[in-house]
Every structure is written in C-alpha cells, then in structure tokens.
PDB file of C-alpha atoms in Angstrom:
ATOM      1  CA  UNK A 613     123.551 118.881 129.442  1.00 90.00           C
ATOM      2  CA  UNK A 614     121.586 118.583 126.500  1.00 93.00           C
ATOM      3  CA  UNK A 615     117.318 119.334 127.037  1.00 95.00           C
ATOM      4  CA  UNK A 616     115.297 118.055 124.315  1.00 96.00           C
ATOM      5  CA  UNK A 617     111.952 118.846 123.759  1.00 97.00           C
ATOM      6  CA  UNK A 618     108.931 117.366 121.110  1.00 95.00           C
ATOM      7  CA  UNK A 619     106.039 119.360 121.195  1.00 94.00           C
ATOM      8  CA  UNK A 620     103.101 117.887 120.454  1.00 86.00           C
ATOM      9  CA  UNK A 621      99.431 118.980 120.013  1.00 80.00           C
ATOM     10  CA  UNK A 622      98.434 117.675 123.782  1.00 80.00           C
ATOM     11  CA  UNK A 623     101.418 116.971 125.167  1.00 89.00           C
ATOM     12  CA  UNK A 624     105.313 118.110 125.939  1.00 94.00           C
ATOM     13  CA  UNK A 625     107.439 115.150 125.752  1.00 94.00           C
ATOM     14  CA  UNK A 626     110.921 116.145 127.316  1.00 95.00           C
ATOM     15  CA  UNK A 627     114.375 114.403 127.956  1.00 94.00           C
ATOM     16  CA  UNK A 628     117.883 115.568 129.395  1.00 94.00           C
ATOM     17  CA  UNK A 629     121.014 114.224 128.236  1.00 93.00           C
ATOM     18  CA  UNK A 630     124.727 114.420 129.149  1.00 87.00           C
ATOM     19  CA  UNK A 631     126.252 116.760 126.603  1.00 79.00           C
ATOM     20  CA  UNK A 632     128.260 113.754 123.970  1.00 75.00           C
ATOM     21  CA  UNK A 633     126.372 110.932 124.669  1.00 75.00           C
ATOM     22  CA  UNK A 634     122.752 109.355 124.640  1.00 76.00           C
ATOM     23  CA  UNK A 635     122.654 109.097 128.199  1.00 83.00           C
ATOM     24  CA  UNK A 636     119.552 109.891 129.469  1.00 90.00           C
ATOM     25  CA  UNK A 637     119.568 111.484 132.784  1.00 90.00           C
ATOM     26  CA  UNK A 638     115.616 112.725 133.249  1.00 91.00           C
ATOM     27  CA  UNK A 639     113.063 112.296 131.097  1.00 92.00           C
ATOM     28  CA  UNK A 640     109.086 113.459 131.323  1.00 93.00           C
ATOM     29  CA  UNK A 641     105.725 114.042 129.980  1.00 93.00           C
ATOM     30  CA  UNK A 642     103.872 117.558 130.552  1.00 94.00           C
ATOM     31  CA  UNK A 643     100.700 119.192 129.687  1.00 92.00           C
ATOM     32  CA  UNK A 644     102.000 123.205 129.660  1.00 93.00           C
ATOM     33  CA  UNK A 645     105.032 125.347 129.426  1.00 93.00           C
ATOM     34  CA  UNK A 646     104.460 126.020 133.215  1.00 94.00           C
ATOM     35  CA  UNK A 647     104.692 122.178 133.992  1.00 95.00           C
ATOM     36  CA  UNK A 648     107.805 121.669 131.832  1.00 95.00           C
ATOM     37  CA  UNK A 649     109.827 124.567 133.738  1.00 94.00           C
ATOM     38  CA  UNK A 650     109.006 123.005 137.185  1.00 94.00           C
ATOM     39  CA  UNK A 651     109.421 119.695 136.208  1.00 94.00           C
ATOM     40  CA  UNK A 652     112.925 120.880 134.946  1.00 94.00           C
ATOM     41  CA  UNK A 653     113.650 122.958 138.116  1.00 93.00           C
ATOM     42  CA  UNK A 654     112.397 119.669 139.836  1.00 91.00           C
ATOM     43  CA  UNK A 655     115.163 117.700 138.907  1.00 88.00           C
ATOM     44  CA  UNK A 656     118.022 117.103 140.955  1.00 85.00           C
ATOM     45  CA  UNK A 657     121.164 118.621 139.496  1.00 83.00           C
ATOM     46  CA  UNK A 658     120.410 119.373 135.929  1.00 87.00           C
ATOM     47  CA  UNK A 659     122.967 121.551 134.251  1.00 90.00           C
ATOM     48  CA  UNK A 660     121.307 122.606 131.151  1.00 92.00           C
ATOM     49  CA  UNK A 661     123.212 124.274 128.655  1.00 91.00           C
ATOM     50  CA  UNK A 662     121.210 123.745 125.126  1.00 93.00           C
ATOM     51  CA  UNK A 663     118.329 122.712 123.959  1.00 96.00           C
ATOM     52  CA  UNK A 664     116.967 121.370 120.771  1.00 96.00           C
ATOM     53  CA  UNK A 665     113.716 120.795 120.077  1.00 97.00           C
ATOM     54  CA  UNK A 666     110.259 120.488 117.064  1.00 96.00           C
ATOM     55  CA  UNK A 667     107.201 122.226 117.628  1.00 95.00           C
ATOM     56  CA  UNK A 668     103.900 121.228 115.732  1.00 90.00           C
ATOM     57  CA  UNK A 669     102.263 123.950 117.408  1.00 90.00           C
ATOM     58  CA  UNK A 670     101.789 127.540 116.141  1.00 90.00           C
ATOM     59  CA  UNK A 671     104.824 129.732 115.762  1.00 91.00           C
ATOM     60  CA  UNK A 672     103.526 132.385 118.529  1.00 93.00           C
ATOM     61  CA  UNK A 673     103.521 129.271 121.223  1.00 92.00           C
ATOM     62  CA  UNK A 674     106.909 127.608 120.245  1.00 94.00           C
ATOM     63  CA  UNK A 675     108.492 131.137 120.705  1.00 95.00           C
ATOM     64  CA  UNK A 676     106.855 131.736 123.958  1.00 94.00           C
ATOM     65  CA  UNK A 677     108.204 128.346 125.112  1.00 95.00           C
ATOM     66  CA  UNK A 678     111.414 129.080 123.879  1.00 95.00           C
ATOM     67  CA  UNK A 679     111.500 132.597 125.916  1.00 95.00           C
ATOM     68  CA  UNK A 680     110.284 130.793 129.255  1.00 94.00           C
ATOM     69  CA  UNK A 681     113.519 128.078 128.673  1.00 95.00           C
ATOM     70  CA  UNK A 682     115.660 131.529 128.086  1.00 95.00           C
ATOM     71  CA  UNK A 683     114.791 132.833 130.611  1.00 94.00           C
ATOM     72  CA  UNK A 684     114.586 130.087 133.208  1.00 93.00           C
ATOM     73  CA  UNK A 685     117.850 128.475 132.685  1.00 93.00           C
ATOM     74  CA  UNK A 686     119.663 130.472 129.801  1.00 93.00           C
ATOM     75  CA  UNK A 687     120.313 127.791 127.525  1.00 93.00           C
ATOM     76  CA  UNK A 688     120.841 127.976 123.661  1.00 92.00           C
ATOM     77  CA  UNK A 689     117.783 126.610 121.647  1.00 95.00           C
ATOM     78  CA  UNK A 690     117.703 125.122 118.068  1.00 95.00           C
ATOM     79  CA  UNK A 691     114.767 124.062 116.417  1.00 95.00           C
ATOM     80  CA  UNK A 692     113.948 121.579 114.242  1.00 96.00           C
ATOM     81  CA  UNK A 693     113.161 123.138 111.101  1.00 93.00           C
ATOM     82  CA  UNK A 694     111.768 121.377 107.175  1.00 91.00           C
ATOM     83  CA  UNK A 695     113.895 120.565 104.241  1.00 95.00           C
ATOM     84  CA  UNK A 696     114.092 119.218 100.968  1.00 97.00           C
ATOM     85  CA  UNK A 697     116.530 116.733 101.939  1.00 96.00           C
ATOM     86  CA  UNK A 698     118.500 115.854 104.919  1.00 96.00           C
ATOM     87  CA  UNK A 699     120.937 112.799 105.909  1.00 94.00           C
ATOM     88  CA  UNK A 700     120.260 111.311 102.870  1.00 95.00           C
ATOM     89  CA  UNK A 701     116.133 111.414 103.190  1.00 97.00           C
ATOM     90  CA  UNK A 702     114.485 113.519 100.209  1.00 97.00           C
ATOM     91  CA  UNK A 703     111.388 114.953 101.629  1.00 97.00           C
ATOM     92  CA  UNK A 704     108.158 113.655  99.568  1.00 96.00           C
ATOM     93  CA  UNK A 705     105.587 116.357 100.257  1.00 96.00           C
ATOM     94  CA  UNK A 706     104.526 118.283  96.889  1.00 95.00           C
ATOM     95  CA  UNK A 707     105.399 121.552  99.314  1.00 96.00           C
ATOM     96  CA  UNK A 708     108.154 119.912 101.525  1.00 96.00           C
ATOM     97  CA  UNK A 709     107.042 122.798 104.480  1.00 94.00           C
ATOM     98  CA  UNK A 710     103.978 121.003 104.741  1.00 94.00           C
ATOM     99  CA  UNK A 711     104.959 117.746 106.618  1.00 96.00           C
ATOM    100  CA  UNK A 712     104.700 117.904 109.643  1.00 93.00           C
ATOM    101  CA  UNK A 713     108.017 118.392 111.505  1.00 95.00           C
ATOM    102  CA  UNK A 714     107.465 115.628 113.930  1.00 93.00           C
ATOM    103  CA  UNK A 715     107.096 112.888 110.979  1.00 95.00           C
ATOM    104  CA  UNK A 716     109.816 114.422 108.995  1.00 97.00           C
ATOM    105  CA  UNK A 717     112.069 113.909 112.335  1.00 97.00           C
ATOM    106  CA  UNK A 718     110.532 110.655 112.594  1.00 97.00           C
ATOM    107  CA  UNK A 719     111.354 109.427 109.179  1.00 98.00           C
ATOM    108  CA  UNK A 720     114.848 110.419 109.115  1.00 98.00           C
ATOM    109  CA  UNK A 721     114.959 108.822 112.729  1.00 97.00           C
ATOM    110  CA  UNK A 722     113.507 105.471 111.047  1.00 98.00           C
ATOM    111  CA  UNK A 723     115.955 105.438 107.573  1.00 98.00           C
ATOM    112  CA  UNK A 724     118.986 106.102 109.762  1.00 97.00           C
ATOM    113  CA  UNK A 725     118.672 103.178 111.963  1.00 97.00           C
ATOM    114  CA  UNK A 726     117.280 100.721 109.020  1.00 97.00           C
ATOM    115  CA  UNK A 727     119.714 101.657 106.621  1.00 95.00           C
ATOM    116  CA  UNK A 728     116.940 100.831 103.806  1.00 95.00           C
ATOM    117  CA  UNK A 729     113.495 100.930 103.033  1.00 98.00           C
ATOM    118  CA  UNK A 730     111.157 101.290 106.579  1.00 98.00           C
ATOM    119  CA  UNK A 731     107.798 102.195 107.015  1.00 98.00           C
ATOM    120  CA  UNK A 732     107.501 104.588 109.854  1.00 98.00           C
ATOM    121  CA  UNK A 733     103.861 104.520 112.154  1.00 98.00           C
ATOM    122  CA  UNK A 734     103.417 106.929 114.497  1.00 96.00           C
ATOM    123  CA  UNK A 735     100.606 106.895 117.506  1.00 94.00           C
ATOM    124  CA  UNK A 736      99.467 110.224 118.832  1.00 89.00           C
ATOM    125  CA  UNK A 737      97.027 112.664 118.435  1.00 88.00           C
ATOM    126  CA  UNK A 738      96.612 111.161 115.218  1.00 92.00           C
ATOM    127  CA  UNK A 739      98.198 108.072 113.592  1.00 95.00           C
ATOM    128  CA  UNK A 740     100.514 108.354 110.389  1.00 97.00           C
ATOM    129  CA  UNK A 741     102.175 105.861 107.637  1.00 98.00           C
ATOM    130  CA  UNK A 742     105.277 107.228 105.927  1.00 98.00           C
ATOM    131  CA  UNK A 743     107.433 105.612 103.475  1.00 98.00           C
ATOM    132  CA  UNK A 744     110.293 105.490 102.582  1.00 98.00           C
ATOM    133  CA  UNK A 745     112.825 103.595  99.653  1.00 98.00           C
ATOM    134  CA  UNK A 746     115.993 101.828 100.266  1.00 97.00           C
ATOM    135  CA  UNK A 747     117.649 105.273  98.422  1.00 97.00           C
ATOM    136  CA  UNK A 748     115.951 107.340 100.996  1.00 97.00           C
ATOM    137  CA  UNK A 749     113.239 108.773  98.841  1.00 98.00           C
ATOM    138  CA  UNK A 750     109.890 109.765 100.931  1.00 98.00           C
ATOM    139  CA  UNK A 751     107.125 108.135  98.775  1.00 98.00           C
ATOM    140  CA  UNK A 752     104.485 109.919 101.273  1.00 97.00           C
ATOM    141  CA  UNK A 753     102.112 108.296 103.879  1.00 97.00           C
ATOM    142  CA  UNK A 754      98.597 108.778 105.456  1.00 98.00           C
ATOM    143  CA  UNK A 755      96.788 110.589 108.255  1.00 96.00           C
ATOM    144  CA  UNK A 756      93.655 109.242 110.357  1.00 94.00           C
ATOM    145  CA  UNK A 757      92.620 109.812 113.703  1.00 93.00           C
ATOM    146  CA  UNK A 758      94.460 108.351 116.753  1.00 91.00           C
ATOM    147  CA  UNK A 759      93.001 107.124 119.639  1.00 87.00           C
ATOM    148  CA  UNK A 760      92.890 110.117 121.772  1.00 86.00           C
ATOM    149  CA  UNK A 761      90.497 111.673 118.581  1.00 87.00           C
ATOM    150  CA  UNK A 762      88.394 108.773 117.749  1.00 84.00           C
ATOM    151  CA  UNK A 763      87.636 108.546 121.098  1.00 82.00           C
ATOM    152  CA  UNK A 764      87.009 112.517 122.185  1.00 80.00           C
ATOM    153  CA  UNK A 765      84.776 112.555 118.465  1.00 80.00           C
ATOM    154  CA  UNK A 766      82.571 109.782 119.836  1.00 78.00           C
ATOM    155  CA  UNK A 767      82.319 111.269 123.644  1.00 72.00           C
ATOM    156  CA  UNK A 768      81.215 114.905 121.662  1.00 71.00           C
ATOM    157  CA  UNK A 769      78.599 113.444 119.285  1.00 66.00           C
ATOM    158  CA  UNK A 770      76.879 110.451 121.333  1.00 71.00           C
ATOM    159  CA  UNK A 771      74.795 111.719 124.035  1.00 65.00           C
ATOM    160  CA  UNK A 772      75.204 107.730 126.145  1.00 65.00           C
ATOM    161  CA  UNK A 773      78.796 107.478 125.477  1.00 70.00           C
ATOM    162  CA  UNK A 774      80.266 108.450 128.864  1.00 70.00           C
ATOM    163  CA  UNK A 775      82.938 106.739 130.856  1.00 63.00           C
ATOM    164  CA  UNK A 776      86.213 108.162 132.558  1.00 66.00           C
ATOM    165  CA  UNK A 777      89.754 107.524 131.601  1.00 69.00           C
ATOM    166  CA  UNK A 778      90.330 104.806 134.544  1.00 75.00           C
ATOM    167  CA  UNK A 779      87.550 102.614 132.284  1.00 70.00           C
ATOM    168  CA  UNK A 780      89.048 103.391 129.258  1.00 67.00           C
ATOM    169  CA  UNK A 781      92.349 101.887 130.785  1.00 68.00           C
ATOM    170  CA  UNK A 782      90.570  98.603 132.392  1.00 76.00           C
ATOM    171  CA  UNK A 783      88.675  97.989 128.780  1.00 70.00           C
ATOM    172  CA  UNK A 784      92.356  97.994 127.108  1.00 74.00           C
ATOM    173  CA  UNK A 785      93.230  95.175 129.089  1.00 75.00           C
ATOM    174  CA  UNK A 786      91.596  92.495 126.593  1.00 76.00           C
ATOM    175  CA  UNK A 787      90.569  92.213 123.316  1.00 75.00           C
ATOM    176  CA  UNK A 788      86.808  90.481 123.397  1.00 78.00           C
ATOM    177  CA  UNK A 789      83.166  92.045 121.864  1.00 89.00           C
ATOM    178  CA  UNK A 790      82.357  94.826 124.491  1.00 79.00           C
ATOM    179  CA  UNK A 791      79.786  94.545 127.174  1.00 82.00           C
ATOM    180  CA  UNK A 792      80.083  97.918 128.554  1.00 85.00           C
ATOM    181  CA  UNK A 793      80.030 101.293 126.436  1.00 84.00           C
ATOM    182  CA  UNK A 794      83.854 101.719 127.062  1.00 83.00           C
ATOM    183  CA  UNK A 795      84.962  98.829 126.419  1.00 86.00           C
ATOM    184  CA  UNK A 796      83.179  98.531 122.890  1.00 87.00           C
ATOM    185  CA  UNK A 797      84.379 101.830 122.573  1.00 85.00           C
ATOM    186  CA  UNK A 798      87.675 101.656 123.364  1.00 86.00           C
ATOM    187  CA  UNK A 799      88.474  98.370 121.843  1.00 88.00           C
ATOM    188  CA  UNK A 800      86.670  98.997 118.488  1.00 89.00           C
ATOM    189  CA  UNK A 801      89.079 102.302 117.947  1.00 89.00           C
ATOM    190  CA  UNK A 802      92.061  99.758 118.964  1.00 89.00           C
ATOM    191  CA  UNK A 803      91.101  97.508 116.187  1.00 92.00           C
ATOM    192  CA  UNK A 804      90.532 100.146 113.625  1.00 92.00           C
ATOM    193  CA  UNK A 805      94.209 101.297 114.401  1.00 94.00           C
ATOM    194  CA  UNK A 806      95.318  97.844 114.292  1.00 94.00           C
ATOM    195  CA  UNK A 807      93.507  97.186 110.356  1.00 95.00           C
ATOM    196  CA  UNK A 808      95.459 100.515 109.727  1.00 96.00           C
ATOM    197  CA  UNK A 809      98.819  99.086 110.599  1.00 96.00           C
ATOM    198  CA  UNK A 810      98.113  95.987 108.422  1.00 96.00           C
ATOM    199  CA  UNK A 811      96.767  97.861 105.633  1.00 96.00           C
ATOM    200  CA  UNK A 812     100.080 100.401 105.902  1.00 97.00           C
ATOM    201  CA  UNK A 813     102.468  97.238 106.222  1.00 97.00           C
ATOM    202  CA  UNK A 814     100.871  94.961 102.770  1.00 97.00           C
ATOM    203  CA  UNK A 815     101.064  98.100 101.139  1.00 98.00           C
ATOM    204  CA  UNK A 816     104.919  98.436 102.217  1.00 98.00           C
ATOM    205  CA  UNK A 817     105.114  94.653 100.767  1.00 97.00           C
ATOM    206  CA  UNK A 818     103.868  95.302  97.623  1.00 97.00           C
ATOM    207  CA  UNK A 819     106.483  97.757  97.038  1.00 97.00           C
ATOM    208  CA  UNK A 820     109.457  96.252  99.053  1.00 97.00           C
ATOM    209  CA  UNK A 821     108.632  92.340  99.659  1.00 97.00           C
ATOM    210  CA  UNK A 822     110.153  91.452 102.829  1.00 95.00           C
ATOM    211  CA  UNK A 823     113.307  94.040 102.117  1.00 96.00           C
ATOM    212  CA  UNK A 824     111.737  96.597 104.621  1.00 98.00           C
ATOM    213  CA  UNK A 825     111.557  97.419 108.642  1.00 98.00           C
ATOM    214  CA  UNK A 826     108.515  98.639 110.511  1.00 98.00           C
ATOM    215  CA  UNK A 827     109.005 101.264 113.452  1.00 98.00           C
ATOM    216  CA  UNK A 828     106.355 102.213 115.753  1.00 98.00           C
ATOM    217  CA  UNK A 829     106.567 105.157 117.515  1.00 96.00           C
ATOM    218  CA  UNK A 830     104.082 107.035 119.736  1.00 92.00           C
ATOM    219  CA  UNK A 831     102.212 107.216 123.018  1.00 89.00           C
ATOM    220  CA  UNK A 832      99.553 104.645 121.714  1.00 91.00           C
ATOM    221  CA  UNK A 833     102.244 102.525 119.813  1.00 94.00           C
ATOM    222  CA  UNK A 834     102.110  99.490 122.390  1.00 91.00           C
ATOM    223  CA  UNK A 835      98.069  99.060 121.441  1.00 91.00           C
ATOM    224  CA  UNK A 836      99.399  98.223 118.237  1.00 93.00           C
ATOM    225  CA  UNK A 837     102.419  96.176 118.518  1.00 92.00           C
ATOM    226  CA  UNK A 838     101.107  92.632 118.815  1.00 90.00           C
ATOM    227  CA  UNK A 839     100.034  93.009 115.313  1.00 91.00           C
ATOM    228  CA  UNK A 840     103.317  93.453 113.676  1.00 93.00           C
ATOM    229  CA  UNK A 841     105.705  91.206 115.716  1.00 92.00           C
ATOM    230  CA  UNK A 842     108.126  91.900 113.287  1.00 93.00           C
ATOM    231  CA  UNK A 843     107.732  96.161 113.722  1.00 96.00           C
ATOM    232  CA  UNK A 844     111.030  97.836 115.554  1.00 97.00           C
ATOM    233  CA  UNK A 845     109.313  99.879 118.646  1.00 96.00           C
ATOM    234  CA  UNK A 846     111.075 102.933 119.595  1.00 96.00           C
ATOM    235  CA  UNK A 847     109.094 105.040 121.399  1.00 92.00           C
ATOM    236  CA  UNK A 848     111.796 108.245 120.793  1.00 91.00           C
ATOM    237  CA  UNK A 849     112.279 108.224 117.216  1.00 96.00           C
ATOM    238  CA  UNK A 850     111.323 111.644 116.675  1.00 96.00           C
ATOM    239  CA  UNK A 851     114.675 112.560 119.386  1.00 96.00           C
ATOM    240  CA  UNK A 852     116.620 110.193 116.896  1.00 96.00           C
ATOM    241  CA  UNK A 853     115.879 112.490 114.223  1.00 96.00           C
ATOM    242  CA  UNK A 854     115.889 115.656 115.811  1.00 96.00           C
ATOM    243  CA  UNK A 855     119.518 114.974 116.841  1.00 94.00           C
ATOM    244  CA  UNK A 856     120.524 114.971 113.241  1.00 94.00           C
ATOM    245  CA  UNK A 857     118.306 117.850 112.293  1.00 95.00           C
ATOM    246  CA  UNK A 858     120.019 119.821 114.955  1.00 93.00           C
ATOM    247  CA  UNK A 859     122.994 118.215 115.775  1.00 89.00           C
ATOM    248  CA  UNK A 860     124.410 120.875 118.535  1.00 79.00           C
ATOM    249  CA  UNK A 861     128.446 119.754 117.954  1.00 62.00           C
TER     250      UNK A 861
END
C-alpha cells in the first residue's frame, strides 16, 4: 500500500492507497506528526510499504516526519521535489525553486486532467491563481490570504471581534449583510475570496476565451464554488500531481 502525504502549513492531509491503483482505502486530516502515526496505526489492516509525499514546511520538520514514518512502519519515502519542467508543464517562476511545491503539484495535477489551458485555485492557508497555456507553459499566478488568515488577522488586531469556530460555521450557512460580528466577518472574507475567483477567471478569458478549465482545490474550495459553476472541483489535485512527480513504479 501506497501512503501519501501533503503537508501543509496547519494541517497533514493523508491518504492510503492499494499499491497499482487509485483506490483509496483510508484517508485523513491531522494537526501533528504524532496524530498522523496513530491515525495510521489506527487503521484496520494497513500494509504500508511506500510513501510519497510534498512538504511546504521547513526542511528540519519534513525530515523529522519522514524519520517518525521510518521508523513506525519502515516504508520507503519520496518527496516531491521542484523542476524546470515536468510532464510537459514548464515551471514559470523567475527561480523555478521558489513555487511552492504544493502549487507546482497542483498545476501539473490541473494540465494533466484538462489537457489544455486551466486555471488552477487553490483554498488553504492562503488562496492562489496559477496559469497555465494550452502548451503547458506556467504564465504565473497570485497569492492573498485565505480564509483561515483573513480571519485569524482580524481576531489579532480588533479588540470586539470574538466568536468561536461553531459561529463561524453557522454564519457560513447564508450569504445576507451580517447582524452579528461573525457573521459580517465571516461572510465578508467569503466574498472577498469569491471577487478573487472572478477576477482570476476574466483574466483567464482574456487570454484563453472560453478554451480553458477552472479547478478548485482546497479545504475552503466549496465557499467558492457557486461562483464558477463551470470550475472542475477536485479537492486532491495536489495527490494527482504528486503521483507524477513521484511516480513509485
């Protein structure tokens, strides 16, 4: 069985599969190293044998990480690492070791399954744009805070903002002018993601017309969705690309 693993800034997202397919057997989100290896031990009958995985986090941490999966179950890990080009995608960063491995997986995950031009958004810790040509050339993308930091900055900084996650939750549930300080809160950082995604996808149409797909990918990517009915949501693109970044044949 294959683990893989995306390592976030928050969070450890983590999936098992059976070694030559894209069966997923167990799948999970975790906060620590610690939680990942019990949530793995956890699991009924899991066989590991390799694992692949991207890091965004500082070399020292992905290696302990990668010492506690040695350790615990003796597997074989490959990790994602940058390039120049790969599967056909030519890597648009001035300094290509610069992008972030998680969008580079990302954007080779979104060109592979459009077969074109796509414009890959992302909805985490922060919220990125990438794009990319029909000839699989990265043009380059953009970077503003997701909702997990628009929402922490104004928490920090405004002394009468306070409300606890369970609000935050219940003020997500429609879309009207606030009348409580969560819900103006947490529906005015919704719609400033939204007029991101609709900036990011006439931008895309300037350069492309209608020759293009839209993939949203992310924790938050479902706040977004209803304003690109025509976007492709696949919540594990990054695993789509990190299979053919470390292919494990």
């Amino acid at each position: 069985m294959i683990l893989e693993l995306d390592c976030g800034n928050s969070f450890i997202k983590w999936r098992v599969l059976e070694a030559g397919s894209v069966s997923v057997v167990a799948e999970g989100v975790v906060g620590s190293n610690i939680a990942l290896i019990e949530s793995l031990l956890a699991a009924p009958a899991l066989l590991l044998t390799r694992c692949r995985l991207v890091s965004v986090r500082a070399l020292e941490e992905t290696n302990k990480l990668i010492e506690a999966l040695v350790e615990a179950f003796d597997v074989t890990v490959c990790c994602a690492t940058s390039a120049v080009e790969m599967a056909g995608v030519r890597n648009g960063y001035e300094d290509f070791e610069r992008l972030g491995l998680d969008r580079w997986l990302a954007i080779l995950g979104g060109y592979k399954l459009a077969s074109g031009a796509c414009l890959v958004l992302d909805f985490g810790t922060a919220a990125t744009a990438d794009f990319v040509t029909a000839d699989g050339e990265h043009l380059g993308g953009f970077i503003c805070p997701g909702m997990p930091l628009m929402r922490n900055q104004l928490r920090t900084h405004t002394r009468k903002i306070r409300y606890d996650d369970a609000a935050a939750g219940r003020a997500l549930e429609r879309v009207l002018p606030g009348r409580t300080t969560a819900e103006a809160v947490e529906r005015g950082c919704m719609l400033m993601l939204r007029g991101f995604v609709l900036t990011q996808v006439e931008l895309a149409r300037s350069y492309w017309g209608d020759d293009f797909m839209v993939f949203l990918t992310g924790g938050d990517a479902d706040l977004v969705s209803d304003a690109v009915p025509q976007a492709r949501l696949v919540p594990d693109l990054v695993f789509v690309g990190l299979a053919m970044a470390c292919p494990l044949s």
